[in-house]
Coordinates of C-alpha atoms in Angstrom, one line a residue:
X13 CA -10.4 15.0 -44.3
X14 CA -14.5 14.5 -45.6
X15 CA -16.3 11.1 -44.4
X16 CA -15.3 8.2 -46.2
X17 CA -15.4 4.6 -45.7
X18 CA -12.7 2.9 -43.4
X19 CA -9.3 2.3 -45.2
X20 CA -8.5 -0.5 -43.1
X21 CA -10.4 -3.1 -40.9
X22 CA -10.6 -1.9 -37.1
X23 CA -11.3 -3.8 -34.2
X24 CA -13.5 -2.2 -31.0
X25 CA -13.6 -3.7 -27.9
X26 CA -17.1 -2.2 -26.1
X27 CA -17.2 -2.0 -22.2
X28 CA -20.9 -1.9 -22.5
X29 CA -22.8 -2.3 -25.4
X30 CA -26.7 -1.3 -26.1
X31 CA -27.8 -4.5 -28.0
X32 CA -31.2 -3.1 -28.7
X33 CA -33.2 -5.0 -25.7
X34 CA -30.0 -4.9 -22.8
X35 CA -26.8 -3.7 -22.0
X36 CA -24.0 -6.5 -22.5
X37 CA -21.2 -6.2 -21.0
X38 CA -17.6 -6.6 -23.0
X39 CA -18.2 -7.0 -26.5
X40 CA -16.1 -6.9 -29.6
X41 CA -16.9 -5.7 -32.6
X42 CA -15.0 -5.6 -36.1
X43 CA -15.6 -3.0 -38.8
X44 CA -14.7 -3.2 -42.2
X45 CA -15.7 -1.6 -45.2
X46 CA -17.6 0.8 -43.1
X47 CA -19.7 -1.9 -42.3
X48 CA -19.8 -4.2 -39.1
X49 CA -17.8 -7.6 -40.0
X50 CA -18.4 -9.3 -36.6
X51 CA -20.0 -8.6 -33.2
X52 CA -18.7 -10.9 -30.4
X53 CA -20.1 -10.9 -26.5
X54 CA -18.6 -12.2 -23.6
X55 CA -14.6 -10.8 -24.0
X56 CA -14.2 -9.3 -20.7
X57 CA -10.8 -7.7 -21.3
X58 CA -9.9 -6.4 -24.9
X59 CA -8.8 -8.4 -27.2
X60 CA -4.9 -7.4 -28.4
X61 CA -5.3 -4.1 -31.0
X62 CA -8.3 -3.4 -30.1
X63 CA -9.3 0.5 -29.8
X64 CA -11.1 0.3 -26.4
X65 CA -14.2 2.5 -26.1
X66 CA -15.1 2.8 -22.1
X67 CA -19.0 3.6 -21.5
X68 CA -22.0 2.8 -22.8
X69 CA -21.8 2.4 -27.0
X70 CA -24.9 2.9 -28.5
X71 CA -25.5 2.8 -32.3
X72 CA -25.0 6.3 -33.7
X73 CA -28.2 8.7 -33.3
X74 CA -30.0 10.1 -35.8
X75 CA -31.3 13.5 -36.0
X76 CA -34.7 13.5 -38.2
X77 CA -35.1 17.0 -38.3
X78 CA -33.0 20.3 -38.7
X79 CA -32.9 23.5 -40.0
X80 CA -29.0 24.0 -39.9
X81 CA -29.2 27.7 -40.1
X82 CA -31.3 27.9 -37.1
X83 CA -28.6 27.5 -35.0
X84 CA -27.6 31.4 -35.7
X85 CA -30.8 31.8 -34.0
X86 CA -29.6 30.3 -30.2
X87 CA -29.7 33.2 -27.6
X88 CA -30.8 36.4 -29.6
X89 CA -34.8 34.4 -29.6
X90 CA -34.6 33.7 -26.2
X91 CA -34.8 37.5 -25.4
X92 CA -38.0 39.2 -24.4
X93 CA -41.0 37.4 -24.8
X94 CA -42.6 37.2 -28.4
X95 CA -44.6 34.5 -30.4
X96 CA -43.8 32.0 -33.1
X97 CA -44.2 34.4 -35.4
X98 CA -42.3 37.2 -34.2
X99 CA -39.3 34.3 -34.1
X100 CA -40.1 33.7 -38.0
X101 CA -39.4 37.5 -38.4
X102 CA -35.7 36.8 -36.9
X103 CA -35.2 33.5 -38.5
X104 CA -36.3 35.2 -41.8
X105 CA -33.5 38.2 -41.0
X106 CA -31.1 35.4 -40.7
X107 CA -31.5 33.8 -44.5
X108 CA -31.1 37.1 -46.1
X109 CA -27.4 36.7 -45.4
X110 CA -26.9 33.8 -46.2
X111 CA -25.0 32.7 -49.4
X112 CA -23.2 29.5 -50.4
X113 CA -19.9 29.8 -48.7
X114 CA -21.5 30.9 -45.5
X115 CA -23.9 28.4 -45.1
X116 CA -20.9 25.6 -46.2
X117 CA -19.2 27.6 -43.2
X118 CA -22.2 27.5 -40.2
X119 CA -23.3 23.8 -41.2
X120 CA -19.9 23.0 -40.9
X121 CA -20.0 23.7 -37.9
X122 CA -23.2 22.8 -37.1
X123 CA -22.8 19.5 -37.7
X124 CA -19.3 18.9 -36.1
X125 CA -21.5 20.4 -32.8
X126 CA -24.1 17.6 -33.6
X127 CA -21.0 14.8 -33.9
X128 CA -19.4 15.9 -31.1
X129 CA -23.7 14.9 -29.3
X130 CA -23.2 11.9 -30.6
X131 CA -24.9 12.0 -34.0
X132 CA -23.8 10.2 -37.1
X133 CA -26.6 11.2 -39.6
X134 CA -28.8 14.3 -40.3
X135 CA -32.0 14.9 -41.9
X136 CA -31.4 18.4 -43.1
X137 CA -35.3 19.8 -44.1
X138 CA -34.1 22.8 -46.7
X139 CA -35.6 25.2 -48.2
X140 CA -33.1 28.1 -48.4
X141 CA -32.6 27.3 -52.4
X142 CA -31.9 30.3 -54.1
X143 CA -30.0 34.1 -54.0
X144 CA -32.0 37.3 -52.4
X145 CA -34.6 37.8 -54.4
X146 CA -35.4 34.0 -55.4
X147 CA -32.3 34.6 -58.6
X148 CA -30.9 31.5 -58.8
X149 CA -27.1 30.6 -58.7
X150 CA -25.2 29.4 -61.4
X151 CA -25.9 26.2 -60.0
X152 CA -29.3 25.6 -58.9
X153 CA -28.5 24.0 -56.0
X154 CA -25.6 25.0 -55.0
X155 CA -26.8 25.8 -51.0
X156 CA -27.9 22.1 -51.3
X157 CA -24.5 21.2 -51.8
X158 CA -23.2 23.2 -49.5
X159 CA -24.7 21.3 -47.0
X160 CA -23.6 18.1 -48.3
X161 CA -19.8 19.2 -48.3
X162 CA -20.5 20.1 -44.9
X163 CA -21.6 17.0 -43.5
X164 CA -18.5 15.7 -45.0
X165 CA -16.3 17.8 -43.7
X166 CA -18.0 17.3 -40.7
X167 CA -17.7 13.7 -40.6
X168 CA -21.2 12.6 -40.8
X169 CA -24.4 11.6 -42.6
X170 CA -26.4 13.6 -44.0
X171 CA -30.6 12.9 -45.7
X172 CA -30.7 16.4 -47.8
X173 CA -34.7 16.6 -47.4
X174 CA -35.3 19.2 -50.7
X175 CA -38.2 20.8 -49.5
X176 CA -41.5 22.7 -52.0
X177 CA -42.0 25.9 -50.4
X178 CA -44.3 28.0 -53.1
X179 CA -46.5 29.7 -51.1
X180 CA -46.9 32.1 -48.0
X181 CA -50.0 30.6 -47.0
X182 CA -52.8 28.6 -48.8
X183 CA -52.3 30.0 -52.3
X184 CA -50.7 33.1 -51.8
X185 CA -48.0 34.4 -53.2
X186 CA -44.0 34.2 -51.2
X187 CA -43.6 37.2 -49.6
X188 CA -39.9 39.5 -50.0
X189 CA -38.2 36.8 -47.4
X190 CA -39.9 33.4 -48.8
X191 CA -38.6 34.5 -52.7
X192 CA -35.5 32.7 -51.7
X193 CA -37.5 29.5 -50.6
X194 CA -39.7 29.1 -54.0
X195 CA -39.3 27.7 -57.3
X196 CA -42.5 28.8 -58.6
X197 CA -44.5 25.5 -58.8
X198 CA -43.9 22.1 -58.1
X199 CA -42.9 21.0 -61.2
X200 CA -39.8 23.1 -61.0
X201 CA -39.0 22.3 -58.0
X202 CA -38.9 18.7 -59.0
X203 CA -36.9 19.5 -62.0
X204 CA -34.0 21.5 -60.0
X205 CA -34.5 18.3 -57.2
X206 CA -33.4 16.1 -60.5
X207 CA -30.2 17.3 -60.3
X208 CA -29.3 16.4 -56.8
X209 CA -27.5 13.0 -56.9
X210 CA -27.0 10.3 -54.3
X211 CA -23.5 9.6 -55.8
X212 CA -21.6 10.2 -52.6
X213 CA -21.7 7.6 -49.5
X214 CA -22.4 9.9 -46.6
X215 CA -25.7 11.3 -49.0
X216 CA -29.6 10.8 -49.2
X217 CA -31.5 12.7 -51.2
X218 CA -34.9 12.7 -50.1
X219 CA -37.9 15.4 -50.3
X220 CA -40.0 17.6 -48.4
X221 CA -43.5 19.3 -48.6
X222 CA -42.5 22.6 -46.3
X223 CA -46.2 22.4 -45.0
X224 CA -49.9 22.5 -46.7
X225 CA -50.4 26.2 -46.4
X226 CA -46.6 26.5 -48.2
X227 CA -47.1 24.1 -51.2
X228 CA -50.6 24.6 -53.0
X229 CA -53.1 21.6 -52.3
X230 CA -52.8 20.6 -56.4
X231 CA -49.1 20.3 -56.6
X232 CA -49.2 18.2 -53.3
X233 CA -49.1 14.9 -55.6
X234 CA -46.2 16.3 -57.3
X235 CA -43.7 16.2 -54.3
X236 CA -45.2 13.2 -53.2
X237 CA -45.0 11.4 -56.4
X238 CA -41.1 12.9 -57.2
X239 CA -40.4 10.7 -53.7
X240 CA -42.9 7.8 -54.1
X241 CA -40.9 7.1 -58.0
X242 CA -37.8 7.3 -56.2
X243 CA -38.3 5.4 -52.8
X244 CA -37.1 8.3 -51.1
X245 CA -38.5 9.4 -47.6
X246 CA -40.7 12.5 -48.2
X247 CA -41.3 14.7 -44.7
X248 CA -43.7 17.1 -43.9
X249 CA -44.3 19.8 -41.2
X250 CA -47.5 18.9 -39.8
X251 CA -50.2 20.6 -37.7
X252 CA -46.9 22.5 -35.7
X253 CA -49.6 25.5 -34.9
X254 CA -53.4 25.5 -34.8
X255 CA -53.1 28.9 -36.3
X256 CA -52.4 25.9 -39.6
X257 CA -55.4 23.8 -39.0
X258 CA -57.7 26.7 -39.0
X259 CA -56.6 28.6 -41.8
X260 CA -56.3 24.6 -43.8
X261 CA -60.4 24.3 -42.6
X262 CA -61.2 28.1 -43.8
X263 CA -59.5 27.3 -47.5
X264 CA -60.5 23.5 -48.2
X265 CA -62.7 21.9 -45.0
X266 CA -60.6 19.5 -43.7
X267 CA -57.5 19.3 -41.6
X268 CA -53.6 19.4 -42.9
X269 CA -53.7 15.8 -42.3
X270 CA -56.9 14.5 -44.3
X271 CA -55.4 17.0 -46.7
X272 CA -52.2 15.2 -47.2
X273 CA -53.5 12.2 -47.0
X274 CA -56.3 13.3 -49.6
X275 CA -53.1 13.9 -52.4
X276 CA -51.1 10.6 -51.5
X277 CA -48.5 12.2 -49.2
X278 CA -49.2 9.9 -46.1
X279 CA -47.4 6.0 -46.1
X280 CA -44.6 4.7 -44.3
X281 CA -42.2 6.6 -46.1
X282 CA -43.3 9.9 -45.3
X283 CA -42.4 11.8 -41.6
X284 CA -45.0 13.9 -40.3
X285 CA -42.9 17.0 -37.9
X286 CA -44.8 17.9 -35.0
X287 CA -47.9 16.8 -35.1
X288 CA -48.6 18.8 -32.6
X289 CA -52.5 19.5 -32.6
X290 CA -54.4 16.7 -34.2
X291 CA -57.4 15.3 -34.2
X292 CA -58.8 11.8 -34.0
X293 CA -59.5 11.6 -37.2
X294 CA -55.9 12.7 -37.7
X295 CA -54.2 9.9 -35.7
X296 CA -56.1 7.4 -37.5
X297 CA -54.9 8.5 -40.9
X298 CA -51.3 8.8 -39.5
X299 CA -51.2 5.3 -37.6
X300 CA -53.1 3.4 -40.3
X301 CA -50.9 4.7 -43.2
X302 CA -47.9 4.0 -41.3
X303 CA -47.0 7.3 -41.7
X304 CA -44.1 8.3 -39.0
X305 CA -43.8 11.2 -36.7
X306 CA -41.0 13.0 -36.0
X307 CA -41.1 14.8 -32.3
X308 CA -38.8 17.9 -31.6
X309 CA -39.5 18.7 -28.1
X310 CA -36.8 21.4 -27.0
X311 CA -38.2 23.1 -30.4
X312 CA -41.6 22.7 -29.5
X313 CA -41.6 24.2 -26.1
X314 CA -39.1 26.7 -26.9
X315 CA -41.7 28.2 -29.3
X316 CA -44.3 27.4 -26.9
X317 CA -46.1 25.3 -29.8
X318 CA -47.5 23.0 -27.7
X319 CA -47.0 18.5 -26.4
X320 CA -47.8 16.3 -29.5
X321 CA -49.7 13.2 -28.8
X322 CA -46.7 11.2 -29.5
X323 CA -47.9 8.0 -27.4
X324 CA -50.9 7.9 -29.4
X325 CA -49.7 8.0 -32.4
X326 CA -47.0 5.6 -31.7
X327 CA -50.2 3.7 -30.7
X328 CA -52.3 3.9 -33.9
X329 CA -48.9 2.5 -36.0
X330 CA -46.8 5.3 -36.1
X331 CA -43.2 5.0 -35.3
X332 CA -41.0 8.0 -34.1
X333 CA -38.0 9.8 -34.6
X334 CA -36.7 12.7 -32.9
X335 CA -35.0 15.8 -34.1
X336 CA -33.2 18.9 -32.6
X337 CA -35.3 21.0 -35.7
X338 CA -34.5 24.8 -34.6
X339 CA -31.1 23.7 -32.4
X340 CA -32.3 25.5 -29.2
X341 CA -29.9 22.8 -27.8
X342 CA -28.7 20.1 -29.9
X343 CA -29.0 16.9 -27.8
X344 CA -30.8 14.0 -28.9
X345 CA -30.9 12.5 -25.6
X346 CA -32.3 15.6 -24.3
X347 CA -35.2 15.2 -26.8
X348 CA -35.7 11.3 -26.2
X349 CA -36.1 12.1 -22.3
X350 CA -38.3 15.0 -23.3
X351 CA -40.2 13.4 -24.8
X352 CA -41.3 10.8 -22.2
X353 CA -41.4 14.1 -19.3
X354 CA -43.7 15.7 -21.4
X355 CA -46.2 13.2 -21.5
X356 CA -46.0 12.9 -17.7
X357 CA -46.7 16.5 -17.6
X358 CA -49.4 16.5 -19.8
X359 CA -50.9 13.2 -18.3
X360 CA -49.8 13.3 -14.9
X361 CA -48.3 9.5 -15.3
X362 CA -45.0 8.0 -15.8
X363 CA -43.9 5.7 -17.7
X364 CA -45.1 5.7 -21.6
X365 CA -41.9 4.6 -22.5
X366 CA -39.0 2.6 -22.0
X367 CA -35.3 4.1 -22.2
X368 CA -35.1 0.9 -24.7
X369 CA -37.9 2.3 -26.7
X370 CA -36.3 5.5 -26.7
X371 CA -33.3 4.9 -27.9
X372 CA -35.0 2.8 -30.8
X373 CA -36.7 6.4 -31.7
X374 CA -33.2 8.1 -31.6
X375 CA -31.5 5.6 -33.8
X376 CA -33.0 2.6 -35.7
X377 CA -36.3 4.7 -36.4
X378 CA -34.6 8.1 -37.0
X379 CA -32.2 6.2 -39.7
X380 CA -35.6 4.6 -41.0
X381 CA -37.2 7.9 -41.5
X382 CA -33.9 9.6 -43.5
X383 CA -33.9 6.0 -45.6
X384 CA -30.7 4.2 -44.0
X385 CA -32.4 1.2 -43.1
X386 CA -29.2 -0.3 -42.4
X387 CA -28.3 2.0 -39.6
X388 CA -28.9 2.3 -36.6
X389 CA -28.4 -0.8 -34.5
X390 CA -25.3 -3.1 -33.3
X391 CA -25.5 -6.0 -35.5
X392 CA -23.6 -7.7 -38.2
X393 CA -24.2 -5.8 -41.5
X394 CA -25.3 -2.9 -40.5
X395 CA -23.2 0.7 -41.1
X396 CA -21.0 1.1 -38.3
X397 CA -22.1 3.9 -37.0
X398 CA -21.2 4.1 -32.8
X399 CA -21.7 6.5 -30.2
X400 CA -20.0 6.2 -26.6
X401 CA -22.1 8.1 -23.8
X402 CA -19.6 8.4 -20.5
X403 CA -20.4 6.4 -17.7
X404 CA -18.1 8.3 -14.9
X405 CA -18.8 12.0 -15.5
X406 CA -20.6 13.8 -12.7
X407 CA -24.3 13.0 -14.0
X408 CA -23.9 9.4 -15.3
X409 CA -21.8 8.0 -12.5
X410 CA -23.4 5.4 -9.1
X411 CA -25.9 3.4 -11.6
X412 CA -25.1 0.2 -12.2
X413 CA -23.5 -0.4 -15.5
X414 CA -26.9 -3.1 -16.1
X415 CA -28.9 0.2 -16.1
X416 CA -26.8 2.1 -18.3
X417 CA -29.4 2.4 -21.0
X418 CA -31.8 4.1 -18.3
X419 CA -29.0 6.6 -17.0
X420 CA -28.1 7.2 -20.9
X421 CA -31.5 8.8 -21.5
X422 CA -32.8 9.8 -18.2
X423 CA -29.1 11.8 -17.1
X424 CA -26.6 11.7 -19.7
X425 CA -26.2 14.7 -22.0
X426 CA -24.8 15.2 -25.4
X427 CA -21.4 17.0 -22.8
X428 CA -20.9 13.1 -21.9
X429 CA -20.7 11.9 -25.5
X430 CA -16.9 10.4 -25.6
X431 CA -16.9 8.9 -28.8
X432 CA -18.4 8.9 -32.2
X433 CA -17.7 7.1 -35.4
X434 CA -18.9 7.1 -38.7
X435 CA -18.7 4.3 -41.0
X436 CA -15.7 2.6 -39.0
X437 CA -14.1 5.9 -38.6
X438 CA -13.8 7.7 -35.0
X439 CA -15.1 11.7 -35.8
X440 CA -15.0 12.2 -31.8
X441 CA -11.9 11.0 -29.6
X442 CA -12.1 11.2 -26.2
X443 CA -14.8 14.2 -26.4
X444 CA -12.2 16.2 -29.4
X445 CA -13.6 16.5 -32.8
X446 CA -11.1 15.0 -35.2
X447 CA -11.5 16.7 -38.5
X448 CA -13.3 19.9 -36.8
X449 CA -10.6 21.3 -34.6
X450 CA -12.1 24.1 -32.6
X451 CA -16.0 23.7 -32.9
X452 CA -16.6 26.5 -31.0
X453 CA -14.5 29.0 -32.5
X454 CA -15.8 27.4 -35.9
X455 CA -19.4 28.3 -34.6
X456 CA -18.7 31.8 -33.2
X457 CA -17.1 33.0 -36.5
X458 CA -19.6 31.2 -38.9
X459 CA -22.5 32.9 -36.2
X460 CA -20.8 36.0 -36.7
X461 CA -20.2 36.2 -40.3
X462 CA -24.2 36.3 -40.5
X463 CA -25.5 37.9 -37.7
X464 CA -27.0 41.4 -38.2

């Protein structure tokens, strides 16, 4: 049965609850509508019909970044040694197969493998538009829509990120593998983005500039114009190799950012991914445009790209999300704790940020950035969207249950996830996927149907 709002009213009683600042203990909260009716602190038992969710209950995380066919890649990249480039060459291998019905099939189960880690909304960055050879489907978008029946299926969220890819690099043409990717220029890319509606309650539509050496530095304005008439969030990849920034200096003289920022795509709608090798200069333009930045560490050292200067940044005004991107491991706490170890390897000091401020990235700003601004925290109003992280399993149990915030990102994986539940509705009982029944065997076939 596909995501949809709550039939009925449902009560939750919370053991522990992440109130954005502390942990409070025994709280009630009421759904209804989808939505959450009341929030009540200070019940120490369960009130009578309550559905009692032991743990800590967070508000459901949000991933700001994926590429749901990547996770066909998991295992047969990590053989050898290689480059970022020699992965491309894989990924690449992988999107020749895939057609409609396949993709529905692996994002299916995709995204049941990112419910079941606790998260209830998905910023899908894609590109994979049309058949081999760029020949477009009867209907234009019909991968797009395959990934929104998907996250359906799948019982969550999804911010379908339309992304312009027109270019192999700085004005030349796609190459045999990118034909799929392109619709020629931007204005046709806008015109088959028209046709993707927002008519469904689990959907965003939003849009995405692939990166500055895949959309030509003239039809920049037009992506960011198709979001900026819409309100819709508009993410970039930004500055992910300095291979980028030098080849972006060579064709214009100035860096991806001052590009981008040059053509009006920077402002506190737009997402920046990576943001890994910046300058200054860069930062400034980020922070003081408000522009976010989305961080994807298991990604980003996987491919050996390098540690984005998250905290500064964060410092000059940008807030951040944080995405699983290329699903090396899909674990948002993973990449919230990575985040924070990273800069202590890089810096040789602890402590950038709190587990509080953390969390904030994986949830209230990661629903910012995919433009559900009422998502993301435990409050009255807001979409009632939960995730239950086990206090008793083998790496979360001995802290006190006042530090349960701490232990959640600095322990916990996305195997201690108990619950989830999506608009009043529990996707994930005890652990169990309820509308995905076997997500493994659902990823192992969809895997296999498209592996070469």
């Amino acid at each position: 049965m596909p995501l949809t709002t709550q039939a009925t009213p449902t009560t939750y009683w919370l053991e522990h609850a992440w109130l954005g600042s502390h942990v409070e203990p025994g709280v009630t909260l009421e759904t209804a509508e989808g939505r959450i009716a009341a929030l009540r602190t200070g019940d120490a038992t369960p009130p009578p019909g309550a559905t009692v969710l032991r743990g800590l209950t967070l508000p459901g995380l949000a991933n700001a970044h994926s590429h749901a066919f990547h996770r066909a890649l998991r295992g047969t990249v990590q053989v050898g040694s290689g480059t970022f480039w020699t992965w491309r060459e894989i990924m690449y291998a992988v999107a020749d197969r895939l057609t409609p019905d396949s993709y529905f099939a692996l994002a299916r189960a995709v995204y049941a493998e990112m419910a079941l880690a606790g998260i209830t909304c998905v910023g899908e960055f894609h590109y994979l538009h049309h058949a081999p050879g760029g020949i477009r489907y009867d209907d234009p978008n019909a991968m797009g829509e395959a990934l929104i029946a998907a996250a359906a299926d799948a019982g969550i969220r999804i911010t379908l990120l339309d992304t312009a890819y027109l270019s192999s690099g700085f004005g030349a043409p796609p190459d045999q593998h990118q034909l799929r990717f392109s619709d020629g220029t931007a204005d046709r890319w806008a015109q088959r983005a028209d046709a993707l509606k927002e008519d469904r309650e689990h959907v965003r539509i939003g849009a995405a500039i692939h990166s500055v050496r895949a959309v030509p530095a003239g039809q920049l304005g037009t992506v960011a114009e198709w979001a900026r008439e819409r309100q819709a969030p508009l993410h970039v990849h930004l500055s992910e190799q300095t291979a980028e920034n030098d080849a972006c200096r060579a064709a214009h003289g100035r860096t991806p950012t001052q590009l981008l920022a040059d053509h009006g795509a920077l402002g506190r709608r737009t997402t920046a991914v990576h943001a890994t090798h910046l300058t200054d200069q860069d930062i400034a333009l980020l922070g003081g445009s408000t522009t976010g930045v989305c961080m994807c560490p298991t990604t980003e050292r996987d491919l050996a790209d390098g540690i984005g200067p998250a905290a500064r940044v964060q410092s000059a005004g940008s807030p951040l999300s944080l995405g699983s991107d290329s699903h090396a491991v899909i674990d948002l706490l993973e990449e919230a704790r990575a985040m924070e170890l990273d800069e202590r390897l890089r810096t040789r000091t602890r402590g950038h940020w709190t587990a509080a401020a953390l969390l904030r990235a994986a949830t209230a700003d990661g629903h910012a950035a995919l433009g559900w601004d009422d998502a993301g925290t435990l409050e009255t109003g807001a979409l009632a969207d939960l995730t239950t992280i086990a206090l008793d399993s083998v790496r979360t149990a001995g802290p006190l249950p006042r530090l349960a915030a701490e232990t959640a990102v600095f322990a916990a994986s996305a195997a201690d996830v108990r619950h989830t539940i999506v608009g009043g509705r529990q996707i994930v009982r005890d652990g169990v996927h309820t509308l995905v029944p076997d997500v493994p065997a659902a990823l192992a076939e969809s895997i296999a149907a498209v592996r070469g």
